[in-house]
mmCIF file of C-alpha atoms and ligand atoms in Angstrom:
data_model
loop_
_atom_site.group_PDB
_atom_site.id
_atom_site.type_symbol
_atom_site.label_atom_id
_atom_site.label_comp_id
_atom_site.label_asym_id
_atom_site.label_seq_id
_atom_site.Cartn_x
_atom_site.Cartn_y
_atom_site.Cartn_z
ATOM 1 C CA MET A 679 0.000 0.000 0.000
ATOM 2 C CA ASN A 680 1.531 3.286 -0.994
ATOM 3 C CA GLN A 681 -0.473 5.685 1.081
ATOM 4 C CA GLU A 682 -1.917 6.094 4.553
ATOM 5 C CA PRO A 683 -5.687 6.402 4.240
ATOM 6 C CA ARG A 684 -7.484 9.359 5.794
ATOM 7 C CA CYS A 685 -10.471 8.167 7.788
ATOM 8 C CA SER A 686 -13.531 9.891 9.095
ATOM 9 C CA SER A 687 -17.064 9.048 10.000
ATOM 10 C CA ALA A 688 -19.274 10.446 7.260
ATOM 11 C CA SER A 689 -22.413 9.698 9.248
ATOM 12 C CA SER A 690 -23.481 7.536 12.139
ATOM 13 C CA SER A 691 -23.195 4.398 10.014
ATOM 14 C CA LEU A 692 -20.807 4.932 7.102
ATOM 15 C CA GLU A 693 -17.071 4.960 7.722
ATOM 16 C CA LEU A 694 -15.223 6.894 5.033
ATOM 17 C CA ILE A 695 -11.719 6.111 3.800
ATOM 18 C CA GLU A 696 -10.322 8.812 1.501
ATOM 19 C CA LEU A 697 -7.446 7.904 -0.829
ATOM 20 C CA SER A 698 -5.619 9.879 -3.482
ATOM 21 C CA ASP A 699 -6.620 8.112 -6.699
ATOM 22 C CA PRO A 700 -8.034 4.880 -8.225
ATOM 23 C CA SER A 701 -4.709 3.127 -7.942
ATOM 24 C CA ALA A 702 -4.449 3.785 -4.192
ATOM 25 C CA VAL A 703 -8.089 2.697 -3.830
ATOM 26 C CA ALA A 704 -7.339 -0.530 -5.729
ATOM 27 C CA ASP A 705 -4.335 -1.369 -3.527
ATOM 28 C CA HIS A 706 -6.311 -0.699 -0.372
ATOM 29 C CA VAL A 707 -9.399 -2.698 -1.387
ATOM 30 C CA ALA A 708 -7.340 -5.625 -2.734
ATOM 31 C CA ALA A 709 -5.532 -5.862 0.622
ATOM 32 C CA LEU A 710 -8.878 -5.841 2.443
ATOM 33 C CA LEU A 711 -10.167 -8.646 0.194
ATOM 34 C CA LEU A 712 -7.114 -10.808 0.845
ATOM 35 C CA ASN A 713 -7.428 -10.170 4.578
ATOM 36 C CA GLU A 714 -11.065 -11.171 4.464
ATOM 37 C CA ARG A 715 -10.178 -14.468 2.746
ATOM 38 C CA ARG A 716 -7.659 -15.166 5.518
ATOM 39 C CA ARG A 717 -9.914 -14.082 8.367
ATOM 40 C CA ARG A 718 -13.269 -15.491 7.287
ATOM 41 C CA PRO A 719 -12.541 -18.213 4.698
ATOM 42 C CA GLU A 720 -15.780 -20.050 5.453
ATOM 43 C CA LEU A 721 -17.948 -17.258 4.010
ATOM 44 C CA PRO A 722 -17.937 -16.206 0.343
ATOM 45 C CA LEU A 723 -16.857 -12.787 -0.846
ATOM 46 C CA GLY A 724 -19.462 -10.710 -2.669
ATOM 47 C CA LEU A 725 -17.961 -9.236 -5.833
ATOM 48 C CA ALA A 726 -18.893 -6.698 -8.495
ATOM 49 C CA THR A 727 -17.909 -5.925 -12.062
ATOM 50 C CA GLY A 728 -17.374 -2.585 -13.793
ATOM 51 C CA ARG A 729 -14.660 -0.041 -14.399
ATOM 52 C CA THR A 730 -14.239 0.718 -10.695
ATOM 53 C CA MET A 731 -13.450 -2.926 -10.011
ATOM 54 C CA ASP A 732 -10.961 -3.535 -12.850
ATOM 55 C CA PRO A 733 -7.895 -1.994 -11.115
ATOM 56 C CA ILE A 734 -8.866 -3.792 -7.908
ATOM 57 C CA TYR A 735 -8.623 -7.205 -9.599
ATOM 58 C CA LEU A 736 -5.254 -6.222 -11.100
ATOM 59 C CA ALA A 737 -4.004 -5.229 -7.640
ATOM 60 C CA LEU A 738 -5.403 -8.451 -6.175
ATOM 61 C CA ALA A 739 -3.492 -10.576 -8.696
ATOM 62 C CA ARG A 740 -0.303 -8.612 -7.948
ATOM 63 C CA GLN A 741 -0.669 -8.914 -4.172
ATOM 64 C CA LEU A 742 -1.512 -12.622 -4.372
ATOM 65 C CA SER A 743 1.569 -13.283 -6.510
ATOM 66 C CA LEU A 744 3.758 -11.698 -3.810
ATOM 67 C CA LEU A 745 2.567 -14.030 -1.045
ATOM 68 C CA PRO A 746 4.630 -17.035 0.027
ATOM 69 C CA PHE A 747 3.778 -19.932 -2.313
ATOM 70 C CA ALA A 748 1.959 -22.094 0.258
ATOM 71 C CA GLU A 749 -0.188 -19.196 1.491
ATOM 72 C CA GLY A 750 -1.105 -18.195 -2.069
ATOM 73 C CA GLU A 751 -2.086 -21.785 -2.870
ATOM 74 C CA ARG A 752 -4.221 -22.017 0.245
ATOM 75 C CA LEU A 753 -6.076 -18.828 -0.661
ATOM 76 C CA ARG A 754 -6.612 -20.039 -4.233
ATOM 77 C CA GLU A 755 -7.908 -23.438 -3.177
ATOM 78 C CA ARG A 756 -10.310 -22.037 -0.599
ATOM 79 C CA TRP A 757 -11.559 -19.180 -2.794
ATOM 80 C CA LEU A 758 -15.323 -18.693 -2.967
ATOM 81 C CA SER A 759 -17.116 -15.628 -4.308
ATOM 82 C CA PHE A 760 -20.582 -14.692 -5.513
ATOM 83 C CA ASN A 761 -21.040 -11.862 -7.998
ATOM 84 C CA LEU A 762 -23.817 -9.365 -7.666
ATOM 85 C CA ASP A 763 -25.334 -9.495 -11.095
ATOM 86 C CA GLU A 764 -25.390 -10.621 -14.714
ATOM 87 C CA TYR A 765 -27.098 -9.483 -17.897
ATOM 88 C CA VAL A 766 -30.032 -11.567 -19.105
ATOM 89 C CA GLY A 767 -29.894 -12.958 -22.616
ATOM 90 C CA LEU A 768 -26.164 -13.108 -23.323
ATOM 91 C CA ALA A 769 -24.551 -16.512 -23.853
ATOM 92 C CA ALA A 770 -22.302 -17.552 -20.952
ATOM 93 C CA ASP A 771 -19.231 -17.257 -23.168
ATOM 94 C CA ASP A 772 -20.273 -13.891 -24.661
ATOM 95 C CA PRO A 773 -17.246 -11.618 -24.093
ATOM 96 C CA ARG A 774 -19.596 -8.844 -22.931
ATOM 97 C CA SER A 775 -21.099 -10.929 -20.127
ATOM 98 C CA PHE A 776 -20.047 -10.367 -16.529
ATOM 99 C CA ARG A 777 -19.050 -14.045 -16.418
ATOM 100 C CA ALA A 778 -16.548 -13.420 -19.220
ATOM 101 C CA ALA A 779 -15.289 -10.315 -17.394
ATOM 102 C CA MET A 780 -14.718 -12.313 -14.194
ATOM 103 C CA MET A 781 -12.923 -15.050 -16.143
ATOM 104 C CA ALA A 782 -10.583 -12.514 -17.750
ATOM 105 C CA ARG A 783 -9.990 -10.307 -14.709
ATOM 106 C CA LEU A 784 -10.117 -12.710 -11.778
ATOM 107 C CA VAL A 785 -10.223 -16.440 -12.584
ATOM 108 C CA LEU A 786 -7.344 -16.554 -15.084
ATOM 109 C CA PRO A 787 -4.982 -13.972 -13.504
ATOM 110 C CA LEU A 788 -5.372 -15.438 -10.008
ATOM 111 C CA GLY A 789 -5.419 -19.069 -11.194
ATOM 112 C CA LEU A 790 -8.779 -19.828 -9.548
ATOM 113 C CA ASP A 791 -11.158 -22.715 -10.101
ATOM 114 C CA PRO A 792 -13.954 -21.127 -12.209
ATOM 115 C CA GLU A 793 -16.493 -23.185 -10.268
ATOM 116 C CA ARG A 794 -15.598 -21.193 -7.137
ATOM 117 C CA VAL A 795 -16.397 -17.834 -8.790
ATOM 118 C CA ARG A 796 -20.182 -17.893 -8.854
ATOM 119 C CA LEU A 797 -22.475 -15.689 -10.970
ATOM 120 C CA PRO A 798 -26.127 -15.911 -11.958
ATOM 121 C CA ASP A 799 -26.614 -17.652 -15.306
ATOM 122 C CA GLY A 800 -27.959 -14.912 -17.566
ATOM 123 C CA SER A 801 -28.465 -17.418 -20.382
ATOM 124 C CA ALA A 802 -30.925 -19.534 -18.350
ATOM 125 C CA ALA A 803 -34.205 -20.274 -20.153
ATOM 126 C CA ASP A 804 -36.178 -19.007 -17.144
ATOM 127 C CA PRO A 805 -34.337 -15.998 -15.654
ATOM 128 C CA ASP A 806 -36.812 -15.605 -12.767
ATOM 129 C CA ALA A 807 -36.227 -19.213 -11.722
ATOM 130 C CA GLU A 808 -32.481 -18.677 -12.111
ATOM 131 C CA ALA A 809 -32.604 -15.609 -9.817
ATOM 132 C CA ASN A 810 -34.376 -17.727 -7.222
ATOM 133 C CA ARG A 811 -31.893 -20.586 -7.632
ATOM 134 C CA TYR A 812 -28.940 -18.175 -7.248
ATOM 135 C CA ARG A 813 -30.418 -16.689 -4.078
ATOM 136 C CA CYS A 814 -30.838 -20.192 -2.610
ATOM 137 C CA GLU A 815 -27.285 -21.124 -3.598
ATOM 138 C CA LEU A 816 -25.926 -18.043 -1.812
ATOM 139 C CA GLU A 817 -28.058 -18.733 1.257
ATOM 140 C CA ALA A 818 -26.814 -22.342 1.358
ATOM 141 C CA ALA A 819 -23.232 -21.008 1.278
ATOM 142 C CA GLY A 820 -24.000 -18.986 4.424
ATOM 143 C CA GLY A 821 -24.539 -15.584 2.793
ATOM 144 C CA VAL A 822 -21.823 -13.094 1.950
ATOM 145 C CA GLY A 823 -19.005 -12.269 4.374
ATOM 146 C CA LEU A 824 -17.595 -9.079 2.843
ATOM 147 C CA GLN A 825 -19.661 -7.514 0.031
ATOM 148 C CA VAL A 826 -17.857 -5.177 -2.386
ATOM 149 C CA LEU A 827 -20.074 -2.714 -4.239
ATOM 150 C CA GLY A 828 -19.505 -0.266 -7.047
ATOM 151 C CA LEU A 829 -21.858 2.697 -7.389
ATOM 152 C CA GLY A 830 -24.026 3.469 -10.401
ATOM 153 C CA LEU A 831 -24.328 7.075 -11.568
ATOM 154 C CA ASN A 832 -28.007 6.935 -10.577
ATOM 155 C CA GLY A 833 -27.208 5.526 -7.139
ATOM 156 C CA HIS A 834 -27.745 1.875 -7.986
ATOM 157 C CA VAL A 835 -25.869 -0.972 -6.330
ATOM 158 C CA GLY A 836 -25.731 -4.254 -8.193
ATOM 159 C CA PHE A 837 -28.500 -3.616 -10.708
ATOM 160 C CA ASN A 838 -30.978 -2.356 -8.112
ATOM 161 C CA GLU A 839 -32.281 0.611 -10.036
ATOM 162 C CA PRO A 840 -34.163 3.499 -8.417
ATOM 163 C CA PRO A 841 -36.764 3.563 -7.065
ATOM 164 C CA CYS A 842 -35.886 0.513 -5.016
ATOM 165 C CA ASP A 843 -37.267 -0.747 -1.740
ATOM 166 C CA VAL A 844 -34.966 -1.950 1.029
ATOM 167 C CA GLY A 845 -36.676 -5.353 1.136
ATOM 168 C CA VAL A 846 -36.168 -6.485 -2.483
ATOM 169 C CA ARG A 847 -34.586 -9.886 -3.064
ATOM 170 C CA CYS A 848 -32.483 -11.429 -5.796
ATOM 171 C CA ARG A 849 -34.577 -11.081 -8.928
ATOM 172 C CA CYS A 850 -34.812 -10.183 -12.585
ATOM 173 C CA VAL A 851 -34.933 -6.420 -13.241
ATOM 174 C CA ASN A 852 -35.314 -3.993 -16.130
ATOM 175 C CA LEU A 853 -32.314 -1.714 -16.633
ATOM 176 C CA SER A 854 -32.853 2.031 -16.781
ATOM 177 C CA ALA A 855 -31.972 4.032 -19.884
ATOM 178 C CA SER A 856 -29.207 5.798 -17.952
ATOM 179 C CA THR A 857 -27.609 2.504 -16.857
ATOM 180 C CA ARG A 858 -27.738 1.135 -20.407
ATOM 181 C CA ALA A 859 -26.086 4.341 -21.612
ATOM 182 C CA ALA A 860 -23.410 4.154 -18.876
ATOM 183 C CA ASN A 861 -22.602 0.536 -19.784
ATOM 184 C CA ALA A 862 -22.738 1.064 -23.565
ATOM 185 C CA PRO A 863 -18.927 1.268 -24.042
ATOM 186 C CA ALA A 864 -18.720 -2.514 -23.616
ATOM 187 C CA PHE A 865 -21.372 -2.846 -26.355
ATOM 188 C CA GLY A 866 -19.758 -0.811 -29.110
ATOM 189 C CA GLY A 867 -21.080 2.432 -27.643
ATOM 190 C CA ASN A 868 -24.689 1.575 -28.457
ATOM 191 C CA PRO A 869 -27.082 1.718 -25.444
ATOM 192 C CA GLU A 870 -29.679 -0.245 -27.438
ATOM 193 C CA ALA A 871 -27.224 -3.143 -27.653
ATOM 194 C CA VAL A 872 -26.974 -3.328 -23.840
ATOM 195 C CA PRO A 873 -29.367 -6.039 -22.598
ATOM 196 C CA ALA A 874 -32.599 -4.591 -21.253
ATOM 197 C CA ARG A 875 -32.744 -6.996 -18.303
ATOM 198 C CA ALA A 876 -30.443 -8.412 -15.669
ATOM 199 C CA ILE A 877 -30.428 -10.699 -12.642
ATOM 200 C CA THR A 878 -29.236 -8.955 -9.501
ATOM 201 C CA LEU A 879 -28.899 -9.676 -5.816
ATOM 202 C CA GLY A 880 -31.403 -7.490 -3.992
ATOM 203 C CA LEU A 881 -30.889 -5.055 -1.146
ATOM 204 C CA ARG A 882 -31.954 -7.846 1.154
ATOM 205 C CA GLU A 883 -29.005 -10.116 0.266
ATOM 206 C CA ILE A 884 -26.623 -7.137 0.110
ATOM 207 C CA LEU A 885 -27.613 -5.885 3.561
ATOM 208 C CA ALA A 886 -27.343 -9.443 4.933
ATOM 209 C CA ALA A 887 -23.575 -9.374 4.262
ATOM 210 C CA ARG A 888 -21.505 -9.270 7.467
ATOM 211 C CA SER A 889 -19.662 -6.176 6.215
ATOM 212 C CA ILE A 890 -19.825 -3.979 3.138
ATOM 213 C CA LEU A 891 -17.290 -1.978 1.121
ATOM 214 C CA LEU A 892 -18.693 0.681 -1.218
ATOM 215 C CA VAL A 893 -15.952 1.667 -3.674
ATOM 216 C CA VAL A 894 -16.283 4.946 -5.562
ATOM 217 C CA THR A 895 -13.760 6.635 -7.849
ATOM 218 C CA GLY A 896 -13.864 9.526 -10.298
ATOM 219 C CA ALA A 897 -15.392 12.991 -10.382
ATOM 220 C CA ALA A 898 -18.465 11.777 -12.292
ATOM 221 C CA LYS A 899 -19.711 10.049 -9.114
ATOM 222 C CA ALA A 900 -19.056 13.004 -6.762
ATOM 223 C CA GLY A 901 -22.639 14.294 -6.900
ATOM 224 C CA VAL A 902 -24.358 10.992 -6.208
ATOM 225 C CA LEU A 903 -21.804 10.030 -3.537
ATOM 226 C CA ARG A 904 -22.420 13.283 -1.678
ATOM 227 C CA TRP A 905 -26.148 12.532 -1.511
ATOM 228 C CA ILE A 906 -25.505 9.018 -0.279
ATOM 229 C CA LEU A 907 -23.056 10.060 2.427
ATOM 230 C CA GLN A 908 -25.454 12.715 3.676
ATOM 231 C CA GLY A 909 -28.449 10.415 3.870
ATOM 232 C CA PRO A 910 -31.220 9.843 4.663
ATOM 233 C CA ALA A 911 -31.997 6.443 3.144
ATOM 234 C CA THR A 912 -34.465 6.731 0.280
ATOM 235 C CA PRO A 913 -35.782 4.450 -2.506
ATOM 236 C CA GLU A 914 -34.626 7.100 -5.006
ATOM 237 C CA LEU A 915 -30.978 6.282 -4.188
ATOM 238 C CA PRO A 916 -30.667 2.514 -3.661
ATOM 239 C CA ALA A 917 -27.127 2.824 -2.216
ATOM 240 C CA SER A 918 -28.486 5.065 0.539
ATOM 241 C CA TRP A 919 -30.024 1.940 2.125
ATOM 242 C CA LEU A 920 -26.482 1.140 3.238
ATOM 243 C CA HIS A 921 -27.195 3.513 6.146
ATOM 244 C CA ARG A 922 -29.273 0.622 7.540
ATOM 245 C CA HIS A 923 -26.162 -1.557 7.905
ATOM 246 C CA ARG A 924 -23.792 -1.286 10.858
ATOM 247 C CA ARG A 925 -20.533 -2.169 9.114
ATOM 248 C CA VAL A 926 -20.165 -0.199 5.895
ATOM 249 C CA MET A 927 -16.888 1.284 4.753
ATOM 250 C CA VAL A 928 -16.912 3.735 1.847
ATOM 251 C CA VAL A 929 -13.547 3.748 0.054
ATOM 252 C CA ALA A 930 -13.328 6.714 -2.297
ATOM 253 C CA ASP A 931 -10.699 8.705 -4.130
ATOM 254 C CA ARG A 932 -10.372 12.453 -3.825
ATOM 255 C CA ALA A 933 -12.135 13.096 -7.137
ATOM 256 C CA ALA A 934 -15.216 11.135 -6.027
ATOM 257 C CA LEU A 935 -15.256 13.182 -2.824
ATOM 258 C CA GLY A 936 -15.356 16.375 -4.850
ATOM 259 C CA CYS A 937 -11.784 17.428 -3.992
ATOM 260 C CA GLY A 938 -10.054 19.188 -6.889
ATOM 261 C CA GLU A 939 -6.355 18.899 -7.648
ATOM 262 C CA ASN A 940 -5.466 21.301 -4.844
ATOM 263 C CA GLY A 941 -8.549 20.780 -2.695
HETATM 264 C C1 LIG B 686 -22.870 -1.471 -13.050
HETATM 265 C C2 LIG B 686 -22.968 -2.797 -12.269
HETATM 266 C C3 LIG B 686 -22.520 -2.603 -10.871
HETATM 267 C C4 LIG B 686 -21.329 -1.681 -10.898
HETATM 268 C C5 LIG B 686 -21.832 -0.286 -11.178
HETATM 269 C C6 LIG B 686 -20.742 0.745 -11.380
HETATM 270 O O1 LIG B 686 -23.909 -1.252 -13.908
HETATM 271 N N1 LIG B 686 -24.215 -3.448 -12.276
HETATM 272 O O2 LIG B 686 -22.255 -3.846 -10.241
HETATM 273 O O3 LIG B 686 -20.671 -1.708 -9.666
HETATM 274 O O4 LIG B 686 -22.738 -0.311 -12.249
HETATM 275 O O5 LIG B 686 -20.048 0.509 -12.574
HETATM 276 P P1 LIG B 686 -18.703 1.246 -12.938
HETATM 277 O O6 LIG B 686 -17.711 0.817 -11.920
HETATM 278 O O7 LIG B 686 -18.352 0.760 -14.319
HETATM 279 O O8 LIG B 686 -18.962 2.711 -12.884
#
């Protein structure tokens, strides 16, 4: 880790860790993930996809490769993670699927057993039944230990689009126009090419995690992050429900916290 984090309590429930940039955030979060695997190996990690997460997986591969061989092997063998979400309607091997992203960014670089990196099957014939099956599979695994979340520009976590009640479960959802536009770069820049539906863990499974890390980088998220840190919890900002959890850490870079170059 190349930098001491600055910590403060943003509210009664959200602990804030401020770091200089996405690279410092990635190093910090990757170290927390490895620690979690050591400390609580019996419970799965909850993982996310997206641009915020990409440098974190790179840092994780780097940090894992620096561990003593036997310790690295033990962590690999005992790995278990559940992803938040997956598009509906893409083939499992479609390079634009979240499964393909996790293969390329996590499974192959870390040398993991793909069976131990779980995602919903977005190609299932009955996506509603698949959402239910995935929820049961996660419950049978004991629920998530540490849940990592990215933040959507509209305040979504996973694919829980606003407005979103705190009690929603793992289910099939329709994606908002703004989310399809935000995720269009992976689909040749065309929002219409982004699947219209997805399977996502709900707020209920997310808030059942023993602890939660909300990771936010970049100036584009500064506005929505400010609203979330301030509270109160509201269906209009799904991430604001994190105020209902007692162990949430927000890890953000200076740009996401609205600090300019000299701020
Ligand atoms: C996406 C995903 C989330 C992700 C979030 C932020 O649509 N469903 O799991 O964390 O939105 O994405 P990004 O990090 O690319 O901004």
